[in-house]
Amino acid sequence: LKYFTVNLSPNVRILQDMEGSLTARDRVGIQDFVLLDAYTSETAFMDNLRKRFNENLIYTYIGTLLVSVNPYKELGIYTKKQMDIYMGVNFFELPPHIFALADNVYRTMISETNNHFILISGESGAGKTEASKTVLQFYAVCCPSTRLLDNVRDRLLLSNPVLEAFGNAKTLKNDNSSRFGKYMDIQFDHQGAAVGGHILSYLLEKSRVVHQNRGERNFHIFYQLVEGGEDELLRWLGLERNCQKYRYLIQGECAKVSSINDKSDWKTVQKALTIIEFSEKDIEFCFVFATHFSLFPFFIIYSCQLLGIPLNMLQEGLTHRKIEAKAEEVLSPFTAEHAKYARDALAKAIYGRTFSWLVNKINESLANKDSTRKTVIGLLDIYGFEVFDVNSFEQFCINFCNEKLQQLFIQLTLKSEQEEYEMEGIEWEPVPYFNNKIICDLVEEKHRGIISILDEECLRPGEATDFTFLEKLEEKMCGHPHFVTHKLADPKTRKTLERGDFRLLHYAGEVTYSVVGKFHLMQTVSLSLHTSDHFDDVMVRHQVKYLGLMEHLRVRRAGFAYRRRYEVFLKRYKALCPDTWPHWKGTPAEGVQRLIKHLGYKPDEYKMGRTKIFIRHPRTLFATEDAFEICKHELGKAPVTSDKRRLAFPEATKIETCWRGLQARKERERRAWAVKVIKKFIKGFINRNQPVSMDNSEYLAFVRQSYLTRLKENLPKSVLDKTSWLTPPPIMQEASVLLRKLHTRLIVRKYVRGISAQQKVQLQIKALTSYIFKGRKENYPQSVCQSFADTRININIRVLQLICPEGIKYSVPVIKYDRNGFRPRFRQLIFTQAAAYLVEEAKIKQRVNYSSLKGVSVSDLSDNFLILHVTCEDTKQKGDLVLQCSYLFEALTKICVVTKNHNLIKIVQGSVRFDIQPGKEGFVDFKSSSESMVYRAKNGHLMVVSPHNDKS
């Protein structure tokens, strides 16, 4: 791991890169704290930080560290133009910036083909999440780009709004606080192109699902869905557009926040889910589980359907505890309080698993399919250190994670510094600093740490309680300098502790944790920590202290303020010494020795290492830099012909001559190329209608490219636009036909994607209607423009009670003709899941099971008659049904959908035979005429006459 980055504080953020280098002084204050003369003074440190902050210079280095002060406002320093400025530039050539860090990591990764990581840490509200997004955006711009790589880039960027929607929430400190930890691998190929990624999430704050403190909200996704979700989606999910209806969303009493646009964020999440390849089924799964188990803790029947478990099993699990005693099982009812715990536990568990599933789906989308070796830049964004009035087990885990992070920070920074001095053979005295290993051991040490003791208590025989756990802690931790309880504290401290509390002295300060609820579900109450857009001295000073910034600065200065490789130092400052300017013939180390002797460096101001020069005091470096600036300007102002400049630049004339010659040769080559291209173009035009050959191949390629370019800018906007398609040249005739078909298909697909779920259902049903009737029944074209309805009549409540168990799928008014005399009767035709019913008001006249339905006959003319053929084995049974329906195509399509038999419809010509009863038959004759008529003919048949309809 070559790079280490830390993000800290609600107002302070640190990012560290292991590569050390020189920093030039900034116009406002000092842009590298290592060059601060009063480096031991915390006041001087704060003054420099404040001075730069007041001028909107939020970034400052501490040697290899980058400290940033959160301005809580937009500064316009993360634009594409800023990215271009920092791209490919040495780390310290420009003012401190997160782009400088990101670029240095990226370039070093490519040059060394090694993995690197950026670690972002800090208090809640420090801007850690924004920093990680800024780094991702920088890589999205600076990496090589192709269509495939752009897809990967878009998925990497758009995974953020999805994860933020499901994993971030408004807290008292931050309106977009990450409530989970995230480590993201960005995978690059050998050319530096982003080809994939992987996200590892941990420590999701599931307690927020069921409880929020005053002034806080649940996870963003719930409010986005309620405020921005489409009406149809909300109806399908059984939701109302009112957050006040849901207890899990309003405990913080701030469901709406002025700085958050839930409707707009919902659209962003929808777009992101589409781009990172979530199918409609995936999205449906995600929202069904996320909403119904978190917004509807009492919606138990629907919950059982989603879980696929019996109702009594879920009820029993939420209201009873199972006790096993030898071979017997006893159910003990919960108290109301314990039942609430069980309900909330289910909601949290389901949401936690949904979040894990979501991350896995995103990882599938980001997965790199290429098996060749890749280099990786890791990006770690974790919770900030948090202290509340009552701190739960979740807060304990979060703060311990930060404790481990601080330990890693200490080890890497001090270790790298010490290793460099040892490698270069430089003697130095170590600086004392607080090593938080003692706190880490207090929590995680085997058999003695807090976590081990908690495990033992949970597993031991007998009933473990909150206070038996506390007693065990007091027994094992008695006398530990970083642990205290009410029992172990002195009288003064005891007044600040409850009997169920223990207090840890973290690296960031004291935190009191409550053991109450360690063996049940826990809830937390937040304490507001005010932050604003001004420089908060108290807050910043606190963070500077607990982050160990002064110790780190002293470590850097205990050695040397500046170090540089000999060849780099000599290249920059060689003009300051006549012996080294303009060329030095010896080794770089000898040249540097000659140079600093000429500059008058004193022995205590520098050390010569094996490969680098180390300068102890900033003033020494400033004096050298000032001398270089004067020398540079003097040399630049001298005329070309002067002896002074000729001596300073003995090869200036030669360089100028070579440069002019190079420019002239380039111009000559450019003109020769232009002449060649023009000749080829003319020759190709003359032979454009000939077979492809050396004479016309490039011209024809130009014609193809030109046509495709113009076509791209003039594509038809709709399927109905038949005139906009550009006339192709002869060579593109066949390709134009294929492209037009493809474009039409894409327009249709884009239209389908943009329509609602209800419109999609309409299209599917219309497609089935077309499959059955197009070109086979005269009046089919008139049905295309008519929307199909879910039902055509309101069902009588008594009819509903009779057939409700089967579930009504469709109903429509019809005219039923008697089988013998063909007398018309007004009826309702109802389709359920199992059968078709013919109903008169509240009375069922006939029931036809789909299993006994042999088919449905219709004519090929423009009438609205249908005959339902029924299997009839008993003379007492009713026979086939002869019906007339104004919504013929809709009704016939619905019966095909309900019966799942698309071949049920039979289209006939002339006459249809039907069974009146077994052994007795009747006929319906169809013909066309000028007007519509229905009557009984002399031959006893039912004659149906319909107006002629031209099939064209």
PDB file of C-alpha atoms in Angstrom, residues 18 30 58 110 158 180 279 528 552 716 728 890:
ATOM      1  CA  MET A  18       3.370   8.706   1.095  1.00  0.00           C
ATOM      2  CA  ILE A  30       2.041  29.057   4.663  1.00  0.00           C
ATOM      3  CA  ILE A  58      -9.294  25.325   2.480  1.00  0.00           C
ATOM      4  CA  ILE A 110       0.542   3.569 -13.548  1.00  0.00           C
ATOM      5  CA  LEU A 158     -23.853   6.689 -10.279  1.00  0.00           C
ATOM      6  CA  PHE A 180     -22.385   3.019   6.714  1.00  0.00           C
ATOM      7  CA  SER A 279     -33.829  -4.713 -14.077  1.00  0.00           C
ATOM      8  CA  SER A 528     -26.376  18.676  18.605  1.00  0.00           C
ATOM      9  CA  HIS A 552       2.768  14.803  13.264  1.00  0.00           C
ATOM     10  CA  PRO A 716     -35.966  11.270 -37.350  1.00  0.00           C
ATOM     11  CA  PRO A 728     -27.798   7.863 -49.064  1.00  0.00           C
ATOM     12  CA  GLU A 890     -61.298  -6.167 -25.370  1.00  0.00           C
TER      13      GLU A 890
END
